[in-house]
mmCIF file of C-alpha atoms in Angstrom:
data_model
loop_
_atom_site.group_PDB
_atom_site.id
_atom_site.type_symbol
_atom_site.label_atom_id
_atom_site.label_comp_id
_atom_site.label_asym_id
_atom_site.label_seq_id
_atom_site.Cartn_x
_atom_site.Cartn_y
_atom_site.Cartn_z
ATOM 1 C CA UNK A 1 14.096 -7.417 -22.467
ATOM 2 C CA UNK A 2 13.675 -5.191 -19.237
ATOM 3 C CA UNK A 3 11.453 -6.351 -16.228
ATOM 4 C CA UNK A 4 8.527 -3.976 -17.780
ATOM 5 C CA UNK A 5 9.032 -5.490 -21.536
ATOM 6 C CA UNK A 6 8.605 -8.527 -19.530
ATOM 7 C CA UNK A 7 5.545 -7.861 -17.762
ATOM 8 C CA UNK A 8 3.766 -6.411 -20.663
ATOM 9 C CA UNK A 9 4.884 -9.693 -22.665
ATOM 10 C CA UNK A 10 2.923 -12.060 -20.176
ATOM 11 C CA UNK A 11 0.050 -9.549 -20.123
ATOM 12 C CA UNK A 12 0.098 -9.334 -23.777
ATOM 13 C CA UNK A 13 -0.165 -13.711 -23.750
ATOM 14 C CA UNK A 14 3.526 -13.389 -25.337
ATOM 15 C CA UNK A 15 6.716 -15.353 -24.090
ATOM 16 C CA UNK A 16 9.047 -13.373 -22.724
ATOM 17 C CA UNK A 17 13.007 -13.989 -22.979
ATOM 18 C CA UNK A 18 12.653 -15.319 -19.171
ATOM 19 C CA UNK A 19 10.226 -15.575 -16.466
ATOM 20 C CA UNK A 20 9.881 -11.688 -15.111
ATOM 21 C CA UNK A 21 11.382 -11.859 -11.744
ATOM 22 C CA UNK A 22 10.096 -8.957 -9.013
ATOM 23 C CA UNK A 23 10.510 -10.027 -5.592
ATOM 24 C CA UNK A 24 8.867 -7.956 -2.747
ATOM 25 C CA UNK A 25 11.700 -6.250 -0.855
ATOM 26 C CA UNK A 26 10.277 -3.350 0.231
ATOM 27 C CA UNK A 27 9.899 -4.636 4.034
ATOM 28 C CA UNK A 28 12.682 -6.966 3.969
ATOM 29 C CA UNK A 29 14.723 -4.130 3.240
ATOM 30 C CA UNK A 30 12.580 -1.600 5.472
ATOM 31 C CA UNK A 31 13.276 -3.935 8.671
ATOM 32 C CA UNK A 32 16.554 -4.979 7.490
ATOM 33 C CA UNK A 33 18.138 -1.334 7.229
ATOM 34 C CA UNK A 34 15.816 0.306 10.631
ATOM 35 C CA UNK A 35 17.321 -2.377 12.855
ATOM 36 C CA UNK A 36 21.159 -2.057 11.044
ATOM 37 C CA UNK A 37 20.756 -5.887 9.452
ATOM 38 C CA UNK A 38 21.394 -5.159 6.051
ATOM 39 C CA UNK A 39 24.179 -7.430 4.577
ATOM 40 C CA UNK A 40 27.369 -5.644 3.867
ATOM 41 C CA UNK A 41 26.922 -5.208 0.359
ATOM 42 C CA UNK A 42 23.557 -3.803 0.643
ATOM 43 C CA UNK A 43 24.201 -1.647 3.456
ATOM 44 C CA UNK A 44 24.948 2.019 1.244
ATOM 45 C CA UNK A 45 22.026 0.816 -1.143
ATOM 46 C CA UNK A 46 18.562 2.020 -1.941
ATOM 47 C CA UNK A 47 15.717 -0.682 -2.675
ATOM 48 C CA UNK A 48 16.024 0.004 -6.173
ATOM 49 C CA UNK A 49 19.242 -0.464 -6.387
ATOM 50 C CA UNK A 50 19.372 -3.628 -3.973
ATOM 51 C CA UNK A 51 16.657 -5.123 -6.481
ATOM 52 C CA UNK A 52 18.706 -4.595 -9.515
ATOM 53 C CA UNK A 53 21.706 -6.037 -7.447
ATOM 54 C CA UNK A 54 19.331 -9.191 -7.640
ATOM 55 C CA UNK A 55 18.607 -8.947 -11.006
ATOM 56 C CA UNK A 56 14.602 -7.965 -9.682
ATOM 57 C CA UNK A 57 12.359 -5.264 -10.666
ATOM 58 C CA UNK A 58 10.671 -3.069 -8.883
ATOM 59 C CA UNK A 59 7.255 -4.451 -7.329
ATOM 60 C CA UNK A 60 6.109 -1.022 -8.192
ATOM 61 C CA UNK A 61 3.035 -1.334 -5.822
ATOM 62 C CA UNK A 62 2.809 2.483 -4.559
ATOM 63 C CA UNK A 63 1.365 3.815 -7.461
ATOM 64 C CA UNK A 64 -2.466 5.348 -7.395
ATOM 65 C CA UNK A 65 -4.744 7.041 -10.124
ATOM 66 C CA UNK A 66 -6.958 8.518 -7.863
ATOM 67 C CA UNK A 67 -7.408 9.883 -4.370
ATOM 68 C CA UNK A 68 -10.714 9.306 -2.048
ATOM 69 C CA UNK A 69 -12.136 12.015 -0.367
ATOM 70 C CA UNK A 70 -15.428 11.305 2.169
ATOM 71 C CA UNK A 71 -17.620 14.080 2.096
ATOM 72 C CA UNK A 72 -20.280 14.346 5.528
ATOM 73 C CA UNK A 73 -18.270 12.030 7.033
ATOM 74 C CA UNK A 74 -16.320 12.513 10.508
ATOM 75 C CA UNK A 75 -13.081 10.640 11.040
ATOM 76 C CA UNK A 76 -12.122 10.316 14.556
ATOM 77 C CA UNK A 77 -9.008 8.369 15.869
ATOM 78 C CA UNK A 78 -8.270 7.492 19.324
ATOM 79 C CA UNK A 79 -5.689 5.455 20.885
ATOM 80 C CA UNK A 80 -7.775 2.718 23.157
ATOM 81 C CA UNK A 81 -4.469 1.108 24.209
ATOM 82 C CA UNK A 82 -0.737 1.238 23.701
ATOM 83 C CA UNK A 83 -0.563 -0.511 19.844
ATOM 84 C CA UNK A 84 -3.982 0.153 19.109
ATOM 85 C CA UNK A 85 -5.718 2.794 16.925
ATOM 86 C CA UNK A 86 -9.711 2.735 17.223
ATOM 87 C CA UNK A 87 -11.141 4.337 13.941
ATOM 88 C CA UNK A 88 -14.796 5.812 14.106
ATOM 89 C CA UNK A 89 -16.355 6.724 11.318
ATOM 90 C CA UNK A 90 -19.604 9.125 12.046
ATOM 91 C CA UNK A 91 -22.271 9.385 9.619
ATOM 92 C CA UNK A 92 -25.344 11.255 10.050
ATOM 93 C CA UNK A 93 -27.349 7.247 9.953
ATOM 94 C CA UNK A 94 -24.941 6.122 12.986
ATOM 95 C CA UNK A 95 -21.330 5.588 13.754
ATOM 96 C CA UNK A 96 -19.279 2.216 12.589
ATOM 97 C CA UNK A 97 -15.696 1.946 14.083
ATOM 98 C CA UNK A 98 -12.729 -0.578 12.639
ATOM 99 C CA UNK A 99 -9.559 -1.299 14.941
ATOM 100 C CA UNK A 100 -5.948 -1.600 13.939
ATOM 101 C CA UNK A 101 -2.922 -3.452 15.994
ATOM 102 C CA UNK A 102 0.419 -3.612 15.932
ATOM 103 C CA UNK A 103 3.622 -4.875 18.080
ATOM 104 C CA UNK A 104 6.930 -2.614 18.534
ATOM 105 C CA UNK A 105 8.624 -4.794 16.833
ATOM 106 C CA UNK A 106 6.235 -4.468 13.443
ATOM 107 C CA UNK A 107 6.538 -0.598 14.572
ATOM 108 C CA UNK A 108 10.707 -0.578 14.439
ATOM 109 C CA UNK A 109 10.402 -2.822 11.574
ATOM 110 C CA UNK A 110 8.045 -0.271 9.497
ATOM 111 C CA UNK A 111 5.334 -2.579 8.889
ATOM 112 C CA UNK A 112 1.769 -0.859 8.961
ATOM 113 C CA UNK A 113 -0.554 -1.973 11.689
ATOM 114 C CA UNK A 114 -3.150 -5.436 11.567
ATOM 115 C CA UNK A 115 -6.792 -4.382 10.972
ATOM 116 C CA UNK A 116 -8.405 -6.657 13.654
ATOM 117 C CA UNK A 117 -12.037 -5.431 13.557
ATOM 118 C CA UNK A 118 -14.225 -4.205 10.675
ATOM 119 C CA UNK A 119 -16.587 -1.639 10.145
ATOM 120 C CA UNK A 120 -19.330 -4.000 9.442
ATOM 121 C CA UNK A 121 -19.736 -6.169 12.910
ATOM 122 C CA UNK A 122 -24.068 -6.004 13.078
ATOM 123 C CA UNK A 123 -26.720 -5.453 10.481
ATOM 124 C CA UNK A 124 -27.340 -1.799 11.547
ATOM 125 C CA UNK A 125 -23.528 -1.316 10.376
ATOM 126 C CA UNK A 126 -25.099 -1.823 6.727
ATOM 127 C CA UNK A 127 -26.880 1.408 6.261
ATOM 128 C CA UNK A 128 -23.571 3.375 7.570
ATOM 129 C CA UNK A 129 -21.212 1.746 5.752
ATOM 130 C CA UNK A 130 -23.468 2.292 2.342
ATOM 131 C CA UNK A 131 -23.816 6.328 3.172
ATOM 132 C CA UNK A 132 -19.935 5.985 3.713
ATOM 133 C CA UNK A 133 -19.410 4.482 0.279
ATOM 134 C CA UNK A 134 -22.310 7.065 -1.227
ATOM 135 C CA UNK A 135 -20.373 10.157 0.010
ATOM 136 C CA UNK A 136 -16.919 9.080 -1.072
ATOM 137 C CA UNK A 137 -15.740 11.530 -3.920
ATOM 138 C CA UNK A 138 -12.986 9.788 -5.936
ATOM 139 C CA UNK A 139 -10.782 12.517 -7.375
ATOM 140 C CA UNK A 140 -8.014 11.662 -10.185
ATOM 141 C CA UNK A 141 -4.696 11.789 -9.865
ATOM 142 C CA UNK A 142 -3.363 10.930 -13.070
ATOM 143 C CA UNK A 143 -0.212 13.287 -13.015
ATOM 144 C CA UNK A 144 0.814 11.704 -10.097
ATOM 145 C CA UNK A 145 0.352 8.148 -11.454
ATOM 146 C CA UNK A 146 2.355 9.927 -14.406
ATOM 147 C CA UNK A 147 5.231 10.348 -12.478
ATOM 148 C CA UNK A 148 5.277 7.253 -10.273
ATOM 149 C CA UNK A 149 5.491 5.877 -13.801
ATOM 150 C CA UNK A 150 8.184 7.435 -14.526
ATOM 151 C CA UNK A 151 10.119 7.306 -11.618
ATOM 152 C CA UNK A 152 9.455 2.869 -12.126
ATOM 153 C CA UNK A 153 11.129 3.310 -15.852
ATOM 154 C CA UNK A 154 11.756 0.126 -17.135
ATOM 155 C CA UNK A 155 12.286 -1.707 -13.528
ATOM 156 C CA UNK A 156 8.603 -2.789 -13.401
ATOM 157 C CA UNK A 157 4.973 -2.107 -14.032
ATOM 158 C CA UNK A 158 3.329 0.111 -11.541
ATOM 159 C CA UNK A 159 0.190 -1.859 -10.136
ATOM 160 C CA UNK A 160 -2.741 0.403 -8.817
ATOM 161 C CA UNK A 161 -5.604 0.379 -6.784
ATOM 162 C CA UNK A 162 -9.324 -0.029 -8.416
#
């Protein structure tokens, strides 16, 4: 059985041959190759082909079937402090804001920044965050799903968003 045949098995409430293995390389690898750290036999590999060195699949966990679009909604980013991103989001009913962090190190290493504060931090945050939801278009993208698909093959099961 492949990784996928796998997958689908346990979905399915069948027994595959053996447990489906797909360990998360992605920032092991990521980290591992930006700092030069990859072992030797890894080192003129792609993920994909590090995980089948491994005998993994692919924790195909990039794929999407749609795409969000806010509609009457401002986005503004600003950089408060050196690792920080403040996001507002400004609504015609008010403005709510959510923070992000990070470390160089996470930076080098690839890994996205911390959300530290949320949009929702008083009761007036309610009524902005509900117009944000109300005037967020979701717009398919099943073609591109189609070839995320595709490009997984029989290494794994693309897991989405809903």
């Amino acid at each position: 059985m492949t990784n996928r045949q796998r997958i689908l098995a346990v979905l399915d409430g069948k027994t595959p041959d053996r447990i489906p293995w797909i360990p998360r390389l992605k920032i092991w690898y990521e980290a591992n190759r930006r700092a030069g750290t990859l072992p030797e036999q890894y080192r003129n590999l792609s993920l994909r082909e590090v995980e089948r060195e491994v005998f993994g699949g692919t924790a195909a966990r990039d794929g999407f079937i749609y795409r969000t679009e806010l509609c009457d909604v401002e986005i503004r980013t600003h950089q408060p402090a050196a690792m920080e991103t403040l996001t507002e989001y400004v609504t015609p009913v008010g403005t709510v804001t959510a923070r992000f962090r990070s470390t160089e190190r996470l930076r080098r290493q690839g890994i996205q920044d911390a959300q530290v504060e949320f949009m929702l931090k008083r009761r007036e945050d309610y009524a902005v965050v509900e117009y944000i939801i109300e005037h967020t278009q979701y717009r398919p993208a099943f073609e591109e799903y189609k070839q995320y698909e595709r490009e997984i093959g029989e290494d794994g099961y693309p897991m989405v968003n809903c």
